[in-house]
Coordinates of N, CA, C and O in Angstrom, one line a residue:
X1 N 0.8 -1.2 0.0 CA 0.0 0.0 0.0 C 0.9 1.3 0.0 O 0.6 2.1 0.8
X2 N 1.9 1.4 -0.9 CA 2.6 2.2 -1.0 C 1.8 3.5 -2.0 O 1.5 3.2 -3.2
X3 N 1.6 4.9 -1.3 CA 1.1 5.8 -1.6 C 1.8 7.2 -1.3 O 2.5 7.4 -0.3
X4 N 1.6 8.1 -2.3 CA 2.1 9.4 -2.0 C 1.7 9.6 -0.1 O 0.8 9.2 0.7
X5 N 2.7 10.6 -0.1 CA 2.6 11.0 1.7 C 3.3 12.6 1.2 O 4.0 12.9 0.2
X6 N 2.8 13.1 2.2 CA 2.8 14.2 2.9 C 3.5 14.6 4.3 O 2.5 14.5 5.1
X7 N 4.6 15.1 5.1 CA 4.4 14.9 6.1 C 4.5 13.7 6.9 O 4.4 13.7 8.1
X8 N 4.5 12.8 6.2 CA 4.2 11.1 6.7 C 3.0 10.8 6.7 O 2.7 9.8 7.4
X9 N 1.9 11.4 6.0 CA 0.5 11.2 6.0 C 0.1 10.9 4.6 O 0.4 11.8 3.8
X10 N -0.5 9.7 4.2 CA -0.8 9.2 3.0 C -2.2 9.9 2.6 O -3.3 9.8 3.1
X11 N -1.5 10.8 1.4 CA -2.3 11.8 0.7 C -3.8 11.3 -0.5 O -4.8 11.9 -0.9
X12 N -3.2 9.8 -0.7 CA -4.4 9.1 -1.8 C -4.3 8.1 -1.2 O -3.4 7.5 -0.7
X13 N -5.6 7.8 -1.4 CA -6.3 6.3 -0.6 C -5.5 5.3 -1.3 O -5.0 5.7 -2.4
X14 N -5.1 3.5 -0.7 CA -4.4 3.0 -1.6 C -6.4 2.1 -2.1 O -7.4 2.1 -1.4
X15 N -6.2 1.6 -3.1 CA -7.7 0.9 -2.9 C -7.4 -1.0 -3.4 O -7.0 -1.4 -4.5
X16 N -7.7 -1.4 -2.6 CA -7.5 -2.9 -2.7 C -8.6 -3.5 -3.2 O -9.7 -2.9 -3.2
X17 N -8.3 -5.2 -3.8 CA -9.7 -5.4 -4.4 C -9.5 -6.6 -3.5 O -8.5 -6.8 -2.8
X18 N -10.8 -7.7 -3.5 CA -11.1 -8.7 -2.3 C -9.4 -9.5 -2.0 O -8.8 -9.5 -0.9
X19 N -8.8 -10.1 -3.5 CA -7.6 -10.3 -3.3 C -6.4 -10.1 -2.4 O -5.8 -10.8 -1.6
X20 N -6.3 -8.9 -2.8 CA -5.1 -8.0 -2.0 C -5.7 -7.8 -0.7 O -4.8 -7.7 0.1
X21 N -6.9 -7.7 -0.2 CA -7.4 -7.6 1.5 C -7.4 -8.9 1.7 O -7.0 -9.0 2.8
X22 N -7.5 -9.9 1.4 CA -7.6 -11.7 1.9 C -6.2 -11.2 2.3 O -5.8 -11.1 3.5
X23 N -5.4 -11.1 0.9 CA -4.2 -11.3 1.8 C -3.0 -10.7 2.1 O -1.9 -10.7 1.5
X24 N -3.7 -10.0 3.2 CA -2.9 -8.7 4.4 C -3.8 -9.4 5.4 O -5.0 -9.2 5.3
X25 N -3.2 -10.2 6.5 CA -4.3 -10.7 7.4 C -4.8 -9.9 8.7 O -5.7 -10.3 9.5
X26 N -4.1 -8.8 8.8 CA -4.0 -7.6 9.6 C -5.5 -6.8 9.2 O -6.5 -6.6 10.0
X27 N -5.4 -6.4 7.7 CA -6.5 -5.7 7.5 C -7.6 -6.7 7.4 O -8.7 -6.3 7.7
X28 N -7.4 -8.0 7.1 CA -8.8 -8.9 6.5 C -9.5 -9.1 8.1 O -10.8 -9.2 8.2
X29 N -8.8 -9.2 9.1 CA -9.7 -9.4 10.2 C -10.5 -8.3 11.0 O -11.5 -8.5 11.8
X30 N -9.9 -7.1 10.8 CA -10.3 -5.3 11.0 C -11.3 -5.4 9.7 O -12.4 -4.8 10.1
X31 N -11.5 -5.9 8.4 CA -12.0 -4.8 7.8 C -14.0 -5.2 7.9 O -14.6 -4.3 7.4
X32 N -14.7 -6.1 8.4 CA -16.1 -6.0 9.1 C -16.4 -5.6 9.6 O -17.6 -5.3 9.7
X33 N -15.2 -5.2 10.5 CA -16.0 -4.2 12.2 C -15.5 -2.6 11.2 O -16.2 -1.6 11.4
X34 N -14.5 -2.6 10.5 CA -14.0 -1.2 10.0 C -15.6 -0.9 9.3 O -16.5 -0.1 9.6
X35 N -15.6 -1.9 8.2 CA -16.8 -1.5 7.4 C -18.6 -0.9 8.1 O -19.5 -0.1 7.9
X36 N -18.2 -2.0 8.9 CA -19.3 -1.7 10.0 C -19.5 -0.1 10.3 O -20.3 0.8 9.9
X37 N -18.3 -0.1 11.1 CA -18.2 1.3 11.5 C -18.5 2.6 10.8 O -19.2 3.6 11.1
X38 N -17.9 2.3 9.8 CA -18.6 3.7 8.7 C -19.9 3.4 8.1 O -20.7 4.3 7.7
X39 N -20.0 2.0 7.9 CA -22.2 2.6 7.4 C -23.0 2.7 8.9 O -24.2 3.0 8.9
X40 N -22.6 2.4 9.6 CA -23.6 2.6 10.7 C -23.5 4.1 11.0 O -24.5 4.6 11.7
X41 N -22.5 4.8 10.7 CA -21.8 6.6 11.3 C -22.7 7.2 10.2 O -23.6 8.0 10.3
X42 N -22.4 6.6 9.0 CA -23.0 7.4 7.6 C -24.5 7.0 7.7 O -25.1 8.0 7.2
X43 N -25.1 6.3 8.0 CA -26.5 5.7 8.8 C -27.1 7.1 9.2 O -28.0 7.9 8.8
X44 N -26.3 6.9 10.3 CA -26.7 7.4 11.7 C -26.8 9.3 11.4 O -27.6 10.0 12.1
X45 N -25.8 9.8 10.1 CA -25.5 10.9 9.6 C -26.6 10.8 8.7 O -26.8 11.8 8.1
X46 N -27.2 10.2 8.5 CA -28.7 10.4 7.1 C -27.9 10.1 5.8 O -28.4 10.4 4.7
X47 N -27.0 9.5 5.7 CA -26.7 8.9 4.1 C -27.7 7.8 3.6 O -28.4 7.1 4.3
X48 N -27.8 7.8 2.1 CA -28.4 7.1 1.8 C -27.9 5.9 1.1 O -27.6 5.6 -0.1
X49 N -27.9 5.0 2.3 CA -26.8 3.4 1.9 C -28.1 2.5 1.8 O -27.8 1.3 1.6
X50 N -29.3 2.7 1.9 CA -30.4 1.4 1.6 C -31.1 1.4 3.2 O -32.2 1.0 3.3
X51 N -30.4 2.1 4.5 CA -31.1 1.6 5.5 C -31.7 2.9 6.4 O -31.3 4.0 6.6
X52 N -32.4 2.5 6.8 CA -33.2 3.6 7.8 C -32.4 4.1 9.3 O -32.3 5.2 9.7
X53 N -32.0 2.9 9.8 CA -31.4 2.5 11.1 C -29.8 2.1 10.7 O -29.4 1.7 9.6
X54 N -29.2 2.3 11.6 CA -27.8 1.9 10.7 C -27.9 0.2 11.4 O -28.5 -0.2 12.4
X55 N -26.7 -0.7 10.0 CA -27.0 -2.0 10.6 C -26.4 -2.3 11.6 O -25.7 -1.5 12.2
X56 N -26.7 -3.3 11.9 CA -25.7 -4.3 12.7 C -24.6 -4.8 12.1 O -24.3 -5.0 11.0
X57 N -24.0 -5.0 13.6 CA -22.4 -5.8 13.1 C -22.7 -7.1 12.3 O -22.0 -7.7 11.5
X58 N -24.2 -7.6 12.9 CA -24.0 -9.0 12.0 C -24.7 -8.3 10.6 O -24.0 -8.5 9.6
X59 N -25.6 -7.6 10.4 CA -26.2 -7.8 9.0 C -25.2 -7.2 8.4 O -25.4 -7.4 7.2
X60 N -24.2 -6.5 8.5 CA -23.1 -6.0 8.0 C -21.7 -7.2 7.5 O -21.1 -7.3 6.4
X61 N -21.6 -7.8 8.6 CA -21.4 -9.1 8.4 C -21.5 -10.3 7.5 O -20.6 -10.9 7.0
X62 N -23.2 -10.5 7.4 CA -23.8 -11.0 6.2 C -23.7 -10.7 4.9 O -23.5 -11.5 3.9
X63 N -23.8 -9.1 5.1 CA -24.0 -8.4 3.8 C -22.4 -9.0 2.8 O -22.5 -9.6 1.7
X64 N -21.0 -8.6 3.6 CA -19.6 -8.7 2.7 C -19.4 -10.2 2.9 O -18.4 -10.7 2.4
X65 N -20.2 -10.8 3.4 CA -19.5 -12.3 3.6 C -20.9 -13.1 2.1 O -21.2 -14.3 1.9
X66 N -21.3 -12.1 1.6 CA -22.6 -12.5 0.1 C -21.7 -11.8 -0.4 O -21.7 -12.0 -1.6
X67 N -20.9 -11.0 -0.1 CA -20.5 -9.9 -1.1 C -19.0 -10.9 -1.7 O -18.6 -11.2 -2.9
X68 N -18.5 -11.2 -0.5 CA -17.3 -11.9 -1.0 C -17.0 -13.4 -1.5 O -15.9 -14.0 -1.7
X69 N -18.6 -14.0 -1.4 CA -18.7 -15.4 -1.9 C -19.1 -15.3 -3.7 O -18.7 -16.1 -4.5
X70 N -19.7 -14.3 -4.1 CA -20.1 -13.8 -4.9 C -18.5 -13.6 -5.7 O -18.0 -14.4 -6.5
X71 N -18.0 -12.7 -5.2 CA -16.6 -12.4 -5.9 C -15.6 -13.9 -6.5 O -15.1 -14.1 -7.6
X72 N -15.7 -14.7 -5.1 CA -15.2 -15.9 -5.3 C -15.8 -16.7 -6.7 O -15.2 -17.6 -7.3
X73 N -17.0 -16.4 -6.9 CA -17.9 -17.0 -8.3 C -17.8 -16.5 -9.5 O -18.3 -17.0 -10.5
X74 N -16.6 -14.9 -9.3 CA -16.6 -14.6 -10.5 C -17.8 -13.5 -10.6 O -18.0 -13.1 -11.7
X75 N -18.7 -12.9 -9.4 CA -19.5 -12.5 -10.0 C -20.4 -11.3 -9.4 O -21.6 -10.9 -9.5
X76 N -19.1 -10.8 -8.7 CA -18.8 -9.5 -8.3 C -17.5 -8.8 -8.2 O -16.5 -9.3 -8.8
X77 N -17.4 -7.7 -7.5 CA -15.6 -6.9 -7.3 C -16.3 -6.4 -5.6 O -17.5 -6.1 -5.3
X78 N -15.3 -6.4 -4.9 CA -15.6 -5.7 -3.6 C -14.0 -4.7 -4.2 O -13.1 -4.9 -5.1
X79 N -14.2 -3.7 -3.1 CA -12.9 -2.7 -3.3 C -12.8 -1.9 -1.7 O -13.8 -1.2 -1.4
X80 N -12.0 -1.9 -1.1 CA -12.1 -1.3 0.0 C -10.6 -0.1 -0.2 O -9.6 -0.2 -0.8
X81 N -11.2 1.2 0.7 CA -10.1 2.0 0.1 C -9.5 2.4 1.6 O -10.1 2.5 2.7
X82 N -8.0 2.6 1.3 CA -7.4 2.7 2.7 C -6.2 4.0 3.0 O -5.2 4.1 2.4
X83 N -6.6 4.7 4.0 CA -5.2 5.9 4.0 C -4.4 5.4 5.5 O -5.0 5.0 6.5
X84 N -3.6 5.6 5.3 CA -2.5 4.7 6.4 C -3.1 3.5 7.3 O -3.2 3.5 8.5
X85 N -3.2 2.6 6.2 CA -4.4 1.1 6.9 C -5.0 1.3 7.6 O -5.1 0.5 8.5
X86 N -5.8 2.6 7.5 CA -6.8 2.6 7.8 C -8.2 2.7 7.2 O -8.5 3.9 6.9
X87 N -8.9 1.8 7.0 CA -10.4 2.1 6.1 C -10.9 3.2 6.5 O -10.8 3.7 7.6
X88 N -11.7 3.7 5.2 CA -11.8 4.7 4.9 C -12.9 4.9 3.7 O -13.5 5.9 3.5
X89 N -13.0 3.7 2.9 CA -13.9 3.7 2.1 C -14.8 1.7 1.6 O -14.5 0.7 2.1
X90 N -15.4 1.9 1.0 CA -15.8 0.3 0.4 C -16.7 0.4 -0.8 O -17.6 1.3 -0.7
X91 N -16.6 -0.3 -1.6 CA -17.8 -0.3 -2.6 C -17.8 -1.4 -3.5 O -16.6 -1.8 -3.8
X92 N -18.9 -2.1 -4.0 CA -19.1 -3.1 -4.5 C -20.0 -3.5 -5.6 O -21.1 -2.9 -5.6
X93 N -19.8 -4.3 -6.6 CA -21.1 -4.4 -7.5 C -21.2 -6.4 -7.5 O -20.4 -7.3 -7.2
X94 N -22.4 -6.3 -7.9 CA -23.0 -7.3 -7.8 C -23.1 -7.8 -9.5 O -23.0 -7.0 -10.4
X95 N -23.3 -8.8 -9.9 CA -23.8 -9.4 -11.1 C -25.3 -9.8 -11.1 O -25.7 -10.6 -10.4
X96 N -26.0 -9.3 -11.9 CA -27.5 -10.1 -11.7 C -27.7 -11.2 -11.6 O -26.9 -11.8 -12.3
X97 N -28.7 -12.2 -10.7 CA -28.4 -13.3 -11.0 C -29.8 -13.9 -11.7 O -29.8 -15.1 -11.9
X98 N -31.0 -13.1 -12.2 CA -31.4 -13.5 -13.5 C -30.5 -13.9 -14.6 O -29.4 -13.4 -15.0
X99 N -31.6 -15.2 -15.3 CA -30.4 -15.7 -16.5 C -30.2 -14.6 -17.8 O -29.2 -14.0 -18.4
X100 N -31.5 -14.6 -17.9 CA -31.4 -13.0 -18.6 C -30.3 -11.6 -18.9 O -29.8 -11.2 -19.9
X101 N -30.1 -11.1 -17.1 CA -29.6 -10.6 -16.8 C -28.1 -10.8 -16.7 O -27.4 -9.8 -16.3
X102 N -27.5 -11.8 -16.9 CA -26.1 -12.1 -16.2 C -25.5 -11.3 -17.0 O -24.5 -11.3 -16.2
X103 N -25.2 -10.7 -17.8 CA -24.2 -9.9 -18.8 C -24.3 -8.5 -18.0 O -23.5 -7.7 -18.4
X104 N -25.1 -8.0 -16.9 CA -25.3 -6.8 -16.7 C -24.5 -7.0 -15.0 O -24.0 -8.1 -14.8
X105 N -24.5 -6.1 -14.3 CA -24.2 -5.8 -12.9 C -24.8 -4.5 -12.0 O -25.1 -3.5 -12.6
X106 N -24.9 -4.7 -10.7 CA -25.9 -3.6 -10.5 C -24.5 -3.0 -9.2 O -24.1 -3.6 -8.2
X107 N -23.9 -1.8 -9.7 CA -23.2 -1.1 -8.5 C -23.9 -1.1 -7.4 O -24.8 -0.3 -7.2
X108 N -23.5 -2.2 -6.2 CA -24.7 -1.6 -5.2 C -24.7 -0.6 -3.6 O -25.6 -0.4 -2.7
X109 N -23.1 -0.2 -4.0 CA -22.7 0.7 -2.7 C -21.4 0.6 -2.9 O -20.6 -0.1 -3.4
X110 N -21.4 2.1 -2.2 CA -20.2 2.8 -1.9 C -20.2 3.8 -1.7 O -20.7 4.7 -2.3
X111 N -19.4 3.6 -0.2 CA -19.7 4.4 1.2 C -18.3 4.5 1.9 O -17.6 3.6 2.2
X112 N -18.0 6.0 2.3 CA -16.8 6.6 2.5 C -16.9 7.4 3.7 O -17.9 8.1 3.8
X113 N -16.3 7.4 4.4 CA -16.0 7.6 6.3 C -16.2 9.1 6.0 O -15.6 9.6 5.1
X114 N -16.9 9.8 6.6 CA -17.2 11.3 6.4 C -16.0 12.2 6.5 O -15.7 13.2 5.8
X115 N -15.3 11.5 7.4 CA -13.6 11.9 7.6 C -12.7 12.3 6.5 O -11.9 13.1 6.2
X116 N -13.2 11.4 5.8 CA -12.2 11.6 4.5 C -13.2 11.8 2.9 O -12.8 11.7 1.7
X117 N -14.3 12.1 3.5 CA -14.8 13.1 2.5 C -13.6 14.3 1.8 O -12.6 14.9 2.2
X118 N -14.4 14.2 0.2 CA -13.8 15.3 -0.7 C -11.9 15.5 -0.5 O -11.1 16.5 -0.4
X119 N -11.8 13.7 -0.5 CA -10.1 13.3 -0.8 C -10.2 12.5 -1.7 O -9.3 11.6 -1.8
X120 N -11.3 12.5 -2.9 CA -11.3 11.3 -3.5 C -11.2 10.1 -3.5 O -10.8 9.2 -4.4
X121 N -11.9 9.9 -2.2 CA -11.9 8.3 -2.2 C -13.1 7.7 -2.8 O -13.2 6.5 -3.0
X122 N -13.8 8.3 -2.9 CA -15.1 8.0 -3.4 C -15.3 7.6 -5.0 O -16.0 6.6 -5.4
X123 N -14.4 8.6 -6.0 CA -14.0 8.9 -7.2 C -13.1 7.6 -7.3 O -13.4 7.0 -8.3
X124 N -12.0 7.0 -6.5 CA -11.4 6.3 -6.3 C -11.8 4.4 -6.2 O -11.2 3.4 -6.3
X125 N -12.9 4.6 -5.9 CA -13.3 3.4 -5.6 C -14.6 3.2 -6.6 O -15.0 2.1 -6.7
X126 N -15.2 4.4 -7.3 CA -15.9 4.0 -8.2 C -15.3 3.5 -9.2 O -15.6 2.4 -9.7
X127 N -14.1 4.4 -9.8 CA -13.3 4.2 -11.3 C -12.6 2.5 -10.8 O -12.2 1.7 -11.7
X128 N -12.5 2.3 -9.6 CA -11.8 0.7 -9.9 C -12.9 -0.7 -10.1 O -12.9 -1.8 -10.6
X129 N -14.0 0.1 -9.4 CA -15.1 -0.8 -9.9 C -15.8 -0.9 -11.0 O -16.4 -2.0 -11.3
X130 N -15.8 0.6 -11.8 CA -15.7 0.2 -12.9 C -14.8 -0.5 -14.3 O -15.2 -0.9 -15.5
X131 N -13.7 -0.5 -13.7 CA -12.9 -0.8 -14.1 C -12.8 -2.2 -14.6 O -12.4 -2.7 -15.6
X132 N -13.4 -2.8 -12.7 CA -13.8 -4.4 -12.5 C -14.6 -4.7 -13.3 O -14.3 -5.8 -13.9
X133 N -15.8 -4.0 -13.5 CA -16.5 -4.6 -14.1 C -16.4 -4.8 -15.8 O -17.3 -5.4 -16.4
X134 N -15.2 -4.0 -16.6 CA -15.6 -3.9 -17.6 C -13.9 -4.6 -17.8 O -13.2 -4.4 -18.9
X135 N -13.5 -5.2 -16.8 CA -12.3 -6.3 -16.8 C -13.5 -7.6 -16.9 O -13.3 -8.5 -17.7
X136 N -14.3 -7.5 -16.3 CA -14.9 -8.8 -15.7 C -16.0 -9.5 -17.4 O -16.3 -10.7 -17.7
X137 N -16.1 -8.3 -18.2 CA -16.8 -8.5 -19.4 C -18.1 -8.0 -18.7 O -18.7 -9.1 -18.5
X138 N -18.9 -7.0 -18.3 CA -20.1 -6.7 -18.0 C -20.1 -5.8 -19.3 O -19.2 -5.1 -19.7
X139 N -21.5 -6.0 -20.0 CA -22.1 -5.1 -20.4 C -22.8 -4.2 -20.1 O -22.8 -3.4 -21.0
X140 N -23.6 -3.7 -18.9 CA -24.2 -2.8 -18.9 C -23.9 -2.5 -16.9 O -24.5 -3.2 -16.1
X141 N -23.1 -1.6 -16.6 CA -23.5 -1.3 -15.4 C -24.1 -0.9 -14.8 O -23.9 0.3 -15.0
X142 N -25.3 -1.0 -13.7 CA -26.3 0.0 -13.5 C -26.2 0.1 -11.8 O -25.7 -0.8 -11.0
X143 N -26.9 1.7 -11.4 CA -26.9 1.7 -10.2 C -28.3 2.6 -10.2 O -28.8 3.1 -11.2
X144 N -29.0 2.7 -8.4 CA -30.1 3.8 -8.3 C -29.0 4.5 -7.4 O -27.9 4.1 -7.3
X145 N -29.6 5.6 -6.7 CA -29.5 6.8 -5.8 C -30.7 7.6 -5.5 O -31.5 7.9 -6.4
X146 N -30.7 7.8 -4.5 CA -31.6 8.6 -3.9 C -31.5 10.0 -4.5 O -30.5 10.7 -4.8
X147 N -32.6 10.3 -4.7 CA -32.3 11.5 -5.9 C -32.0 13.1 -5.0 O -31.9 14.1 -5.6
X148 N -31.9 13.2 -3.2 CA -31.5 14.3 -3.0 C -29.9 14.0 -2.8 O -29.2 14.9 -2.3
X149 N -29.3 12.6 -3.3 CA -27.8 12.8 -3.2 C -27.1 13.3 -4.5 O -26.9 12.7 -5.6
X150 N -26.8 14.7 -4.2 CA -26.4 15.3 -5.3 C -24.8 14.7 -5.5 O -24.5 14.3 -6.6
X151 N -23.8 14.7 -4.1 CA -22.9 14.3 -4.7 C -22.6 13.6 -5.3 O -22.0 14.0 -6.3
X152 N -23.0 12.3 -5.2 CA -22.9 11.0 -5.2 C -23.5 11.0 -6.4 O -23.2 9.9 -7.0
X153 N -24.3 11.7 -7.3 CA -25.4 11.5 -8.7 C -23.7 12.2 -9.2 O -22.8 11.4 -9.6
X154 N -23.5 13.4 -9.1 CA -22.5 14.7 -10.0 C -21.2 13.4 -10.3 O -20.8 13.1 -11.4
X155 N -20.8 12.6 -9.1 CA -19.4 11.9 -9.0 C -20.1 10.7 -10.5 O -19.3 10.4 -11.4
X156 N -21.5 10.2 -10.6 CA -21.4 9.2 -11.0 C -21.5 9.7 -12.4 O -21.1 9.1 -13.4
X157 N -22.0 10.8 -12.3 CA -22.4 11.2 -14.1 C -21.0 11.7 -14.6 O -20.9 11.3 -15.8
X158 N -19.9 12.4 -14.2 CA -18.5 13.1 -14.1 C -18.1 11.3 -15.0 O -17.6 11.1 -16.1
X159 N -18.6 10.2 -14.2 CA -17.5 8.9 -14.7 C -18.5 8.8 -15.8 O -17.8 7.8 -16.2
X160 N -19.0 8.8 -16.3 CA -19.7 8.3 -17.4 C -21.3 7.7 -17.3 O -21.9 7.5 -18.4
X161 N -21.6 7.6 -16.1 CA -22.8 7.3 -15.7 C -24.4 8.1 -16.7 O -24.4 9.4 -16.7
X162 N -25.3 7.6 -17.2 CA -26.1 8.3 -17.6 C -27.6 7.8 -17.1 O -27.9 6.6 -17.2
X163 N -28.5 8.8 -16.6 CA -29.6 8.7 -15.8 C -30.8 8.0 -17.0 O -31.3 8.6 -18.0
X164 N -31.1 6.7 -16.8 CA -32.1 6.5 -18.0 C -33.6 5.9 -17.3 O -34.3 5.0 -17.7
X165 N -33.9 7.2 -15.6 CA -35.2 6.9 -15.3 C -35.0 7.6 -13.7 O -34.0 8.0 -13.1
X166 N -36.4 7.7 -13.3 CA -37.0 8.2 -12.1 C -38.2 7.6 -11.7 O -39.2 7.5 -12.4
X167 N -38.1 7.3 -10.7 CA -39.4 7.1 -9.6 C -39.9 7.8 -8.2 O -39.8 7.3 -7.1
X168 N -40.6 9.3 -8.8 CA -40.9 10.1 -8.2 C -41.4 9.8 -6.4 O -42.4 9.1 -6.1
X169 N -40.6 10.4 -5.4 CA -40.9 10.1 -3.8 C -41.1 8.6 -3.8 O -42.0 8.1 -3.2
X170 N -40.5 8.2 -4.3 CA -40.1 6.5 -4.0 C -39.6 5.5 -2.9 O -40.0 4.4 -2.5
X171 N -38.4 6.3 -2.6 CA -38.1 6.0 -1.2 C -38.5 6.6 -0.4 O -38.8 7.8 -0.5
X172 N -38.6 5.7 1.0 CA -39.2 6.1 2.3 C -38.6 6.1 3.3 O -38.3 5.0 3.8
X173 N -38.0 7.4 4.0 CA -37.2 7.5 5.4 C -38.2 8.3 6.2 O -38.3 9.5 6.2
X174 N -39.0 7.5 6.7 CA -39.5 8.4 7.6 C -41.0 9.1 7.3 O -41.8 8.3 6.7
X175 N -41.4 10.1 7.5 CA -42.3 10.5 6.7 C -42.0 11.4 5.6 O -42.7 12.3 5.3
X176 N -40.7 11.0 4.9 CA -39.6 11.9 4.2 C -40.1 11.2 2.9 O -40.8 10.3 3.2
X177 N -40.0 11.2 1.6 CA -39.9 11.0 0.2 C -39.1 11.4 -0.7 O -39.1 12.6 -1.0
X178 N -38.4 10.5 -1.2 CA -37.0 11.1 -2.4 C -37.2 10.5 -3.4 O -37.8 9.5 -3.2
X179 N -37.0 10.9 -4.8 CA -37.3 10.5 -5.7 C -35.5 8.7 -5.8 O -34.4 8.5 -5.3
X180 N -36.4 8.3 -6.7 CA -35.2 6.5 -6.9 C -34.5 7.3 -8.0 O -35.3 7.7 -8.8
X181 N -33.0 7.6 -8.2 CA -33.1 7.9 -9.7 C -32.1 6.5 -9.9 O -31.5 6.0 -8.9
X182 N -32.2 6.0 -11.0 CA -31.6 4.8 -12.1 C -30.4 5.5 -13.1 O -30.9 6.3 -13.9
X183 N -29.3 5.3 -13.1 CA -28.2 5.6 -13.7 C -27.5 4.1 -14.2 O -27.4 3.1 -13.5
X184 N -27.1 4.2 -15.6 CA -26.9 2.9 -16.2 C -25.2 3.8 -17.0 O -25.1 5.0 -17.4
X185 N -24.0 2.6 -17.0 CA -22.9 2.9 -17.8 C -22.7 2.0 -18.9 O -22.1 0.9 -18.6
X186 N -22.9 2.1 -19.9 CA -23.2 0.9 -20.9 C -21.8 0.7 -22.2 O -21.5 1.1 -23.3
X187 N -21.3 -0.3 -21.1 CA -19.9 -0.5 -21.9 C -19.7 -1.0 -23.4 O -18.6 -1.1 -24.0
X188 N -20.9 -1.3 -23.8 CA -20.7 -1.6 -25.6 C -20.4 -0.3 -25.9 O -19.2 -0.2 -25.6
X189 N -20.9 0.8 -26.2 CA -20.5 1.8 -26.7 C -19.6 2.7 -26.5 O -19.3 3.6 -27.2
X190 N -18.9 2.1 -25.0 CA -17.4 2.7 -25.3 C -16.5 1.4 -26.1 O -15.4 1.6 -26.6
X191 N -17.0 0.5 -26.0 CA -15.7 -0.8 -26.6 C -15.6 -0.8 -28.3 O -14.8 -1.6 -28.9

């Protein structure tokens, strides 16, 4: 995890994919409670990661232990991003597993410690998963967002991301309503 430094302070996230975290066994046993830690903070801060309540250490648990059996199949990328081994970011896509669907993948999170907001780790851990997925042979990448996350829409449209739908006050926090917006990256037309 050799990265520019500053001062002795590592200036860019290094970003590992499930591989390279299996094996550093230092970080692979920290990084569930690490991951934990920041969706339940970003939770708990009103981000929009899928949950109302922030999870639990086990459903968090569950969630990367589907995420990383999946990868082992060939049929996802996990990516965890790190500034002086310390997590700091994660994000992941999935493969559909309609038969139909298998050529496609659905980005389904990536979520970054408030701390190290606007250092690029976020930009960082998208472009490697896109990356993955258009290593992996996906044709079509797709994600939603909550449509008052402006960052998170601007970071995805900036990569190439384009919005092909909405489902007006869709999601439900509360007695709150946000529109679903649907963003698709459709790698035949760049290849």
């Amino acid at each position: 995890m050799n990265r520019a430094t500053t001062g002795g302070v590592t200036t860019e996230p290094a970003i590992l994919d499930a591989m390279e975290l299996a094996s550093d066994p230092e970080l692979e046993v920290r990084f569930a409670e690490s991951a934990h830690q920041i969706l339940a903070d970003l939770v708990s801060g009103g981000a929009a990661l899928g949950w109302v309540e922030p999870p639990s250490r086990d459903e968090v648990a569950d969630l990367l232990g589907r995420v990383v059996a999946a990868v082992q199949a060939g049929d996802a990328a996990l990516r965890a991003a790190y500034l002086d081994r310390r997590l700091v970011g994660l994000g992941y896509w999935l493969r559909y597993t309609r038969p139909t669907h298998r050529p496609h993948a659905d980005l389904e999170k990536i979520a970054v410690d408030a701390a190290a907001h606007g250092r690029g780790v976020g930009r960082a851990l998208a472009a490697a998963l896109i990356a993955d997925a258009r290593e992996a042979g996906i044709e079509i990448l797709t994600l939603d967002a909550r449509g008052d996350n402006t960052n998170a829409l601007h970071l995805y449209w900036s990569l190439g991301f384009t919005e092909y739908g909405r489902l007006p006050d869709f999601v439900a926090v509360g007695e709150h309503r946000y529109d679903k917006v649907f963003c698709m990256l459709d790698f035949r037309r760049h290849d």
